[in-house]
Amino acid sequence: MSTTAPDPLAALGALPGVADAVDSVRKAVDRVYGHRVMRRRSNEVTAEAALRGARGSAALSGADWNLEEVRRRTDFSGDDESQVIGAALRLTAEAGQLLSIWRQSPLRVLARLHLVAAGGAAPDDAVGRPRLAGEPVDEPLIEAPLPDAGEVAGRLEGLSGLILAGSAAPALVTAAVVHGELLALRPFGSYNGLVARTAERIVLIGSGLDPKSICPAEVGHAEQGRAAYVGAFEGYLSGTPDGMATWIAHCGRAVELGVRESTAVCEALQRGAA
């Protein structure tokens, strides 16, 4: 009799509708990677995808700025919205540097992401560690009940274990679960949404689905709107097969919309207009 441990992520990949979402995402990603501009100018597409992804993630966290304003601004130390934009930009810049550490210690990466996001804006003893009992959480978009500190610690360890164990699940499924679990836990006192979406980006890059980081799912999450994002996330919180499938499909659609955004960038570069 086999003693192989079950693979819960792979089981999610078998849910009705998830395989179709995975296939649609893979085809979309393959198309943009096959664009002729990617042969010589992929670095430019990557840089633009990072900028647009940061703008999208910040929009979901309440700082919905015009792309050109994000591009133009150099000082993000002012009001709350400026700080959110700055945090999102720092996180997208950092994501690609953490792949090797993610494979060895996901919790170290999450701590680093919060440190980068906070950028000195929070008390030193509250940055880069999961919140303690009684500590408040500032996350304006997600109003779901907040797990206590003990549950957060246990579930973070469980999430880390899943990542370290590896899985036969498609990258989209793993990325969606990482994203959803971090939103559910809100393990830090601030910037949890930004951190969760950056962790999703890291999984998509590190899995090989989007190795050049040109498919910004954050753009797609923002384009679908805050209400749709929260509604799909409620499916994740439900833990039901239908709810989980809805969340995974929502994340898949976000990647496809990110692909569409980068395809437009490729077309503009090809025309010499960007």
mmCIF file with all atom_site columns, C-alpha atoms in Angstrom, residues 75-216:
data_model
loop_
_atom_site.group_PDB
_atom_site.id
_atom_site.type_symbol
_atom_site.label_atom_id
_atom_site.label_alt_id
_atom_site.label_comp_id
_atom_site.label_asym_id
_atom_site.label_entity_id
_atom_site.label_seq_id
_atom_site.pdbx_PDB_ins_code
_atom_site.Cartn_x
_atom_site.Cartn_y
_atom_site.Cartn_z
_atom_site.occupancy
_atom_site.B_iso_or_equiv
_atom_site.pdbx_formal_charge
_atom_site.auth_seq_id
_atom_site.auth_comp_id
_atom_site.auth_asym_id
_atom_site.auth_atom_id
_atom_site.pdbx_PDB_model_num
ATOM 1   C CA . ASP A 1 75  ? 8.570   60.830 -3.708  1.00 0.00 ? 75  ASP A CA 1
ATOM 2   C CA . PHE A 1 76  ? 6.135   58.448 -2.023  1.00 0.00 ? 76  PHE A CA 1
ATOM 3   C CA . SER A 1 77  ? 6.695   59.540 1.563   1.00 0.00 ? 77  SER A CA 1
ATOM 4   C CA . GLY A 1 78  ? 3.681   61.805 1.858   1.00 0.00 ? 78  GLY A CA 1
ATOM 5   C CA . ASP A 1 79  ? 0.085   60.814 2.589   1.00 0.00 ? 79  ASP A CA 1
ATOM 6   C CA . ASP A 1 80  ? -1.305  57.317 3.056   1.00 0.00 ? 80  ASP A CA 1
ATOM 7   C CA . GLU A 1 81  ? -2.032  56.774 -0.650  1.00 0.00 ? 81  GLU A CA 1
ATOM 8   C CA . SER A 1 82  ? 1.495   57.803 -1.598  1.00 0.00 ? 82  SER A CA 1
ATOM 9   C CA . GLN A 1 83  ? 2.900   55.344 0.902   1.00 0.00 ? 83  GLN A CA 1
ATOM 10  C CA . VAL A 1 84  ? 0.757   52.535 -0.513  1.00 0.00 ? 84  VAL A CA 1
ATOM 11  C CA . ILE A 1 85  ? 2.006   53.271 -4.036  1.00 0.00 ? 85  ILE A CA 1
ATOM 12  C CA . GLY A 1 86  ? 5.586   53.354 -2.808  1.00 0.00 ? 86  GLY A CA 1
ATOM 13  C CA . ALA A 1 87  ? 5.137   50.055 -0.989  1.00 0.00 ? 87  ALA A CA 1
ATOM 14  C CA . ALA A 1 88  ? 3.675   48.405 -4.095  1.00 0.00 ? 88  ALA A CA 1
ATOM 15  C CA . LEU A 1 89  ? 6.552   49.621 -6.263  1.00 0.00 ? 89  LEU A CA 1
ATOM 16  C CA . ARG A 1 90  ? 9.157   48.396 -3.793  1.00 0.00 ? 90  ARG A CA 1
ATOM 17  C CA . LEU A 1 91  ? 7.482   44.990 -3.588  1.00 0.00 ? 91  LEU A CA 1
ATOM 18  C CA . THR A 1 92  ? 7.369   44.416 -7.334  1.00 0.00 ? 92  THR A CA 1
ATOM 19  C CA . ALA A 1 93  ? 11.037  45.387 -7.553  1.00 0.00 ? 93  ALA A CA 1
ATOM 20  C CA . GLU A 1 94  ? 11.905  42.955 -4.776  1.00 0.00 ? 94  GLU A CA 1
ATOM 21  C CA . ALA A 1 95  ? 9.846   39.949 -5.922  1.00 0.00 ? 95  ALA A CA 1
ATOM 22  C CA . GLY A 1 96  ? 12.291  38.619 -8.493  1.00 0.00 ? 96  GLY A CA 1
ATOM 23  C CA . GLN A 1 97  ? 15.168  38.739 -6.018  1.00 0.00 ? 97  GLN A CA 1
ATOM 24  C CA . LEU A 1 98  ? 13.563  36.318 -3.580  1.00 0.00 ? 98  LEU A CA 1
ATOM 25  C CA . LEU A 1 99  ? 12.914  33.223 -5.690  1.00 0.00 ? 99  LEU A CA 1
ATOM 26  C CA . SER A 1 100 ? 15.734  31.078 -4.326  1.00 0.00 ? 100 SER A CA 1
ATOM 27  C CA . ILE A 1 101 ? 14.858  31.962 -0.727  1.00 0.00 ? 101 ILE A CA 1
ATOM 28  C CA . TRP A 1 102 ? 11.155  31.267 -1.356  1.00 0.00 ? 102 TRP A CA 1
ATOM 29  C CA . ARG A 1 103 ? 11.955  27.679 -2.306  1.00 0.00 ? 103 ARG A CA 1
ATOM 30  C CA . GLN A 1 104 ? 13.859  27.190 0.963   1.00 0.00 ? 104 GLN A CA 1
ATOM 31  C CA . SER A 1 105 ? 12.020  29.388 3.453   1.00 0.00 ? 105 SER A CA 1
ATOM 32  C CA . PRO A 1 106 ? 8.710   30.955 2.408   1.00 0.00 ? 106 PRO A CA 1
ATOM 33  C CA . LEU A 1 107 ? 8.217   32.479 5.848   1.00 0.00 ? 107 LEU A CA 1
ATOM 34  C CA . ARG A 1 108 ? 11.496  34.382 5.575   1.00 0.00 ? 108 ARG A CA 1
ATOM 35  C CA . VAL A 1 109 ? 10.331  35.778 2.255   1.00 0.00 ? 109 VAL A CA 1
ATOM 36  C CA . LEU A 1 110 ? 6.991   36.879 3.687   1.00 0.00 ? 110 LEU A CA 1
ATOM 37  C CA . ALA A 1 111 ? 8.811   38.624 6.532   1.00 0.00 ? 111 ALA A CA 1
ATOM 38  C CA . ARG A 1 112 ? 11.094  40.332 4.025   1.00 0.00 ? 112 ARG A CA 1
ATOM 39  C CA . LEU A 1 113 ? 8.137   41.416 1.892   1.00 0.00 ? 113 LEU A CA 1
ATOM 40  C CA . HIS A 1 114 ? 6.479   43.075 4.872   1.00 0.00 ? 114 HIS A CA 1
ATOM 41  C CA . LEU A 1 115 ? 9.723   44.787 5.789   1.00 0.00 ? 115 LEU A CA 1
ATOM 42  C CA . VAL A 1 116 ? 10.071  46.110 2.239   1.00 0.00 ? 116 VAL A CA 1
ATOM 43  C CA . ALA A 1 117 ? 6.438   47.217 2.098   1.00 0.00 ? 117 ALA A CA 1
ATOM 44  C CA . ALA A 1 118 ? 6.575   49.022 5.437   1.00 0.00 ? 118 ALA A CA 1
ATOM 45  C CA . GLY A 1 119 ? 9.735   50.865 4.456   1.00 0.00 ? 119 GLY A CA 1
ATOM 46  C CA . GLY A 1 120 ? 10.184  52.251 7.944   1.00 0.00 ? 120 GLY A CA 1
ATOM 47  C CA . ALA A 1 121 ? 6.601   53.523 8.129   1.00 0.00 ? 121 ALA A CA 1
ATOM 48  C CA . ALA A 1 122 ? 5.610   51.235 11.018  1.00 0.00 ? 122 ALA A CA 1
ATOM 49  C CA . PRO A 1 123 ? 7.150   50.756 14.485  1.00 0.00 ? 123 PRO A CA 1
ATOM 50  C CA . ASP A 1 124 ? 10.297  48.648 14.171  1.00 0.00 ? 124 ASP A CA 1
ATOM 51  C CA . ASP A 1 125 ? 9.078   45.882 16.452  1.00 0.00 ? 125 ASP A CA 1
ATOM 52  C CA . ALA A 1 126 ? 5.938   45.360 14.353  1.00 0.00 ? 126 ALA A CA 1
ATOM 53  C CA . VAL A 1 127 ? 7.674   45.033 10.982  1.00 0.00 ? 127 VAL A CA 1
ATOM 54  C CA . GLY A 1 128 ? 8.659   41.768 9.370   1.00 0.00 ? 128 GLY A CA 1
ATOM 55  C CA . ARG A 1 129 ? 6.966   39.441 11.831  1.00 0.00 ? 129 ARG A CA 1
ATOM 56  C CA . PRO A 1 130 ? 3.474   37.969 12.216  1.00 0.00 ? 130 PRO A CA 1
ATOM 57  C CA . ARG A 1 131 ? 1.240   40.002 14.487  1.00 0.00 ? 131 ARG A CA 1
ATOM 58  C CA . LEU A 1 132 ? 0.937   39.147 18.149  1.00 0.00 ? 132 LEU A CA 1
ATOM 59  C CA . ALA A 1 133 ? -2.252  38.653 20.144  1.00 0.00 ? 133 ALA A CA 1
ATOM 60  C CA . GLY A 1 134 ? -4.194  41.886 20.417  1.00 0.00 ? 134 GLY A CA 1
ATOM 61  C CA . GLU A 1 135 ? -2.268  43.773 17.757  1.00 0.00 ? 135 GLU A CA 1
ATOM 62  C CA . PRO A 1 136 ? -4.478  45.629 15.248  1.00 0.00 ? 136 PRO A CA 1
ATOM 63  C CA . VAL A 1 137 ? -4.545  45.037 11.509  1.00 0.00 ? 137 VAL A CA 1
ATOM 64  C CA . ASP A 1 138 ? -4.962  47.774 8.933   1.00 0.00 ? 138 ASP A CA 1
ATOM 65  C CA . GLU A 1 139 ? -6.374  46.163 5.765   1.00 0.00 ? 139 GLU A CA 1
ATOM 66  C CA . PRO A 1 140 ? -9.100  48.368 4.294   1.00 0.00 ? 140 PRO A CA 1
ATOM 67  C CA . LEU A 1 141 ? -10.381 46.024 1.601   1.00 0.00 ? 141 LEU A CA 1
ATOM 68  C CA . ILE A 1 142 ? -10.846 42.740 3.490   1.00 0.00 ? 142 ILE A CA 1
ATOM 69  C CA . GLU A 1 143 ? -13.443 42.782 6.249   1.00 0.00 ? 143 GLU A CA 1
ATOM 70  C CA . ALA A 1 144 ? -13.635 39.029 6.934   1.00 0.00 ? 144 ALA A CA 1
ATOM 71  C CA . PRO A 1 145 ? -13.210 37.872 10.533  1.00 0.00 ? 145 PRO A CA 1
ATOM 72  C CA . LEU A 1 146 ? -9.595  38.037 11.613  1.00 0.00 ? 146 LEU A CA 1
ATOM 73  C CA . PRO A 1 147 ? -7.948  34.777 12.767  1.00 0.00 ? 147 PRO A CA 1
ATOM 74  C CA . ASP A 1 148 ? -6.204  35.061 16.118  1.00 0.00 ? 148 ASP A CA 1
ATOM 75  C CA . ALA A 1 149 ? -2.420  35.091 16.367  1.00 0.00 ? 149 ALA A CA 1
ATOM 76  C CA . GLY A 1 150 ? -2.188  31.410 17.304  1.00 0.00 ? 150 GLY A CA 1
ATOM 77  C CA . GLU A 1 151 ? -4.204  30.334 14.279  1.00 0.00 ? 151 GLU A CA 1
ATOM 78  C CA . VAL A 1 152 ? -2.130  32.601 12.064  1.00 0.00 ? 152 VAL A CA 1
ATOM 79  C CA . ALA A 1 153 ? 1.116   30.999 13.251  1.00 0.00 ? 153 ALA A CA 1
ATOM 80  C CA . GLY A 1 154 ? -0.197  27.473 12.705  1.00 0.00 ? 154 GLY A CA 1
ATOM 81  C CA . ARG A 1 155 ? -1.622  28.148 9.268   1.00 0.00 ? 155 ARG A CA 1
ATOM 82  C CA . LEU A 1 156 ? 1.519   29.960 8.127   1.00 0.00 ? 156 LEU A CA 1
ATOM 83  C CA . GLU A 1 157 ? 3.530   26.908 9.085   1.00 0.00 ? 157 GLU A CA 1
ATOM 84  C CA . GLY A 1 158 ? 1.072   24.741 7.176   1.00 0.00 ? 158 GLY A CA 1
ATOM 85  C CA . LEU A 1 159 ? 1.322   26.940 4.099   1.00 0.00 ? 159 LEU A CA 1
ATOM 86  C CA . SER A 1 160 ? 5.099   26.871 4.283   1.00 0.00 ? 160 SER A CA 1
ATOM 87  C CA . GLY A 1 161 ? 5.014   23.097 4.558   1.00 0.00 ? 161 GLY A CA 1
ATOM 88  C CA . LEU A 1 162 ? 2.874   22.793 1.440   1.00 0.00 ? 162 LEU A CA 1
ATOM 89  C CA . ILE A 1 163 ? 5.277   24.954 -0.539  1.00 0.00 ? 163 ILE A CA 1
ATOM 90  C CA . LEU A 1 164 ? 8.385   23.141 0.685   1.00 0.00 ? 164 LEU A CA 1
ATOM 91  C CA . ALA A 1 165 ? 6.849   19.733 0.029   1.00 0.00 ? 165 ALA A CA 1
ATOM 92  C CA . GLY A 1 166 ? 6.204   20.616 -3.591  1.00 0.00 ? 166 GLY A CA 1
ATOM 93  C CA . SER A 1 167 ? 3.110   19.725 -5.529  1.00 0.00 ? 167 SER A CA 1
ATOM 94  C CA . ALA A 1 168 ? 1.951   18.389 -8.852  1.00 0.00 ? 168 ALA A CA 1
ATOM 95  C CA . ALA A 1 169 ? -0.644  21.175 -8.920  1.00 0.00 ? 169 ALA A CA 1
ATOM 96  C CA . PRO A 1 170 ? -0.508  23.745 -11.723 1.00 0.00 ? 170 PRO A CA 1
ATOM 97  C CA . ALA A 1 171 ? 1.215   27.017 -10.883 1.00 0.00 ? 171 ALA A CA 1
ATOM 98  C CA . LEU A 1 172 ? -2.081  28.901 -11.061 1.00 0.00 ? 172 LEU A CA 1
ATOM 99  C CA . VAL A 1 173 ? -3.567  26.737 -8.302  1.00 0.00 ? 173 VAL A CA 1
ATOM 100 C CA . THR A 1 174 ? -0.576  27.152 -5.992  1.00 0.00 ? 174 THR A CA 1
ATOM 101 C CA . ALA A 1 175 ? -0.422  30.894 -6.613  1.00 0.00 ? 175 ALA A CA 1
ATOM 102 C CA . ALA A 1 176 ? -4.144  31.298 -5.921  1.00 0.00 ? 176 ALA A CA 1
ATOM 103 C CA . VAL A 1 177 ? -3.919  29.341 -2.657  1.00 0.00 ? 177 VAL A CA 1
ATOM 104 C CA . VAL A 1 178 ? -0.900  31.316 -1.443  1.00 0.00 ? 178 VAL A CA 1
ATOM 105 C CA . HIS A 1 179 ? -2.664  34.564 -2.307  1.00 0.00 ? 179 HIS A CA 1
ATOM 106 C CA . GLY A 1 180 ? -5.955  33.517 -0.721  1.00 0.00 ? 180 GLY A CA 1
ATOM 107 C CA . GLU A 1 181 ? -4.427  32.119 2.455   1.00 0.00 ? 181 GLU A CA 1
ATOM 108 C CA . LEU A 1 182 ? -2.410  35.276 3.111   1.00 0.00 ? 182 LEU A CA 1
ATOM 109 C CA . LEU A 1 183 ? -5.504  37.415 2.576   1.00 0.00 ? 183 LEU A CA 1
ATOM 110 C CA . ALA A 1 184 ? -7.439  35.173 4.952   1.00 0.00 ? 184 ALA A CA 1
ATOM 111 C CA . LEU A 1 185 ? -4.763  35.319 7.650   1.00 0.00 ? 185 LEU A CA 1
ATOM 112 C CA . ARG A 1 186 ? -3.644  38.938 7.279   1.00 0.00 ? 186 ARG A CA 1
ATOM 113 C CA . PRO A 1 187 ? -0.569  37.950 9.280   1.00 0.00 ? 187 PRO A CA 1
ATOM 114 C CA . PHE A 1 188 ? 0.955   41.428 9.500   1.00 0.00 ? 188 PHE A CA 1
ATOM 115 C CA . GLY A 1 189 ? -0.265  44.653 10.971  1.00 0.00 ? 189 GLY A CA 1
ATOM 116 C CA . SER A 1 190 ? -0.284  46.371 7.584   1.00 0.00 ? 190 SER A CA 1
ATOM 117 C CA . TYR A 1 191 ? 0.109   45.893 3.822   1.00 0.00 ? 191 TYR A CA 1
ATOM 118 C CA . ASN A 1 192 ? -1.281  42.340 3.838   1.00 0.00 ? 192 ASN A CA 1
ATOM 119 C CA . GLY A 1 193 ? -3.040  42.706 0.490   1.00 0.00 ? 193 GLY A CA 1
ATOM 120 C CA . LEU A 1 194 ? 0.114   44.007 -1.184  1.00 0.00 ? 194 LEU A CA 1
ATOM 121 C CA . VAL A 1 195 ? 2.161   41.186 0.333   1.00 0.00 ? 195 VAL A CA 1
ATOM 122 C CA . ALA A 1 196 ? -0.378  38.536 -0.698  1.00 0.00 ? 196 ALA A CA 1
ATOM 123 C CA . ARG A 1 197 ? -0.432  39.711 -4.303  1.00 0.00 ? 197 ARG A CA 1
ATOM 124 C CA . THR A 1 198 ? 3.370   39.878 -4.401  1.00 0.00 ? 198 THR A CA 1
ATOM 125 C CA . ALA A 1 199 ? 3.572   36.319 -3.093  1.00 0.00 ? 199 ALA A CA 1
ATOM 126 C CA . GLU A 1 200 ? 1.220   35.269 -5.899  1.00 0.00 ? 200 GLU A CA 1
ATOM 127 C CA . ARG A 1 201 ? 3.623   36.950 -8.346  1.00 0.00 ? 201 ARG A CA 1
ATOM 128 C CA . ILE A 1 202 ? 6.596   35.093 -6.839  1.00 0.00 ? 202 ILE A CA 1
ATOM 129 C CA . VAL A 1 203 ? 4.854   31.729 -7.270  1.00 0.00 ? 203 VAL A CA 1
ATOM 130 C CA . LEU A 1 204 ? 3.956   32.470 -10.888 1.00 0.00 ? 204 LEU A CA 1
ATOM 131 C CA . ILE A 1 205 ? 7.555   33.478 -11.660 1.00 0.00 ? 205 ILE A CA 1
ATOM 132 C CA . GLY A 1 206 ? 9.250   30.708 -9.710  1.00 0.00 ? 206 GLY A CA 1
ATOM 133 C CA . SER A 1 207 ? 7.006   27.988 -11.093 1.00 0.00 ? 207 SER A CA 1
ATOM 134 C CA . GLY A 1 208 ? 8.168   28.703 -14.622 1.00 0.00 ? 208 GLY A CA 1
ATOM 135 C CA . LEU A 1 209 ? 4.734   29.805 -15.797 1.00 0.00 ? 209 LEU A CA 1
ATOM 136 C CA . ASP A 1 210 ? 5.895   33.421 -16.063 1.00 0.00 ? 210 ASP A CA 1
ATOM 137 C CA . PRO A 1 211 ? 9.689   33.346 -15.615 1.00 0.00 ? 211 PRO A CA 1
ATOM 138 C CA . LYS A 1 212 ? 10.248  36.836 -17.046 1.00 0.00 ? 212 LYS A CA 1
ATOM 139 C CA . SER A 1 213 ? 7.467   38.341 -14.912 1.00 0.00 ? 213 SER A CA 1
ATOM 140 C CA . ILE A 1 214 ? 5.568   39.847 -17.823 1.00 0.00 ? 214 ILE A CA 1
ATOM 141 C CA . CYS A 1 215 ? 2.043   38.707 -16.878 1.00 0.00 ? 215 CYS A CA 1
ATOM 142 C CA . PRO A 1 216 ? 1.018   41.009 -14.003 1.00 0.00 ? 216 PRO A CA 1
#
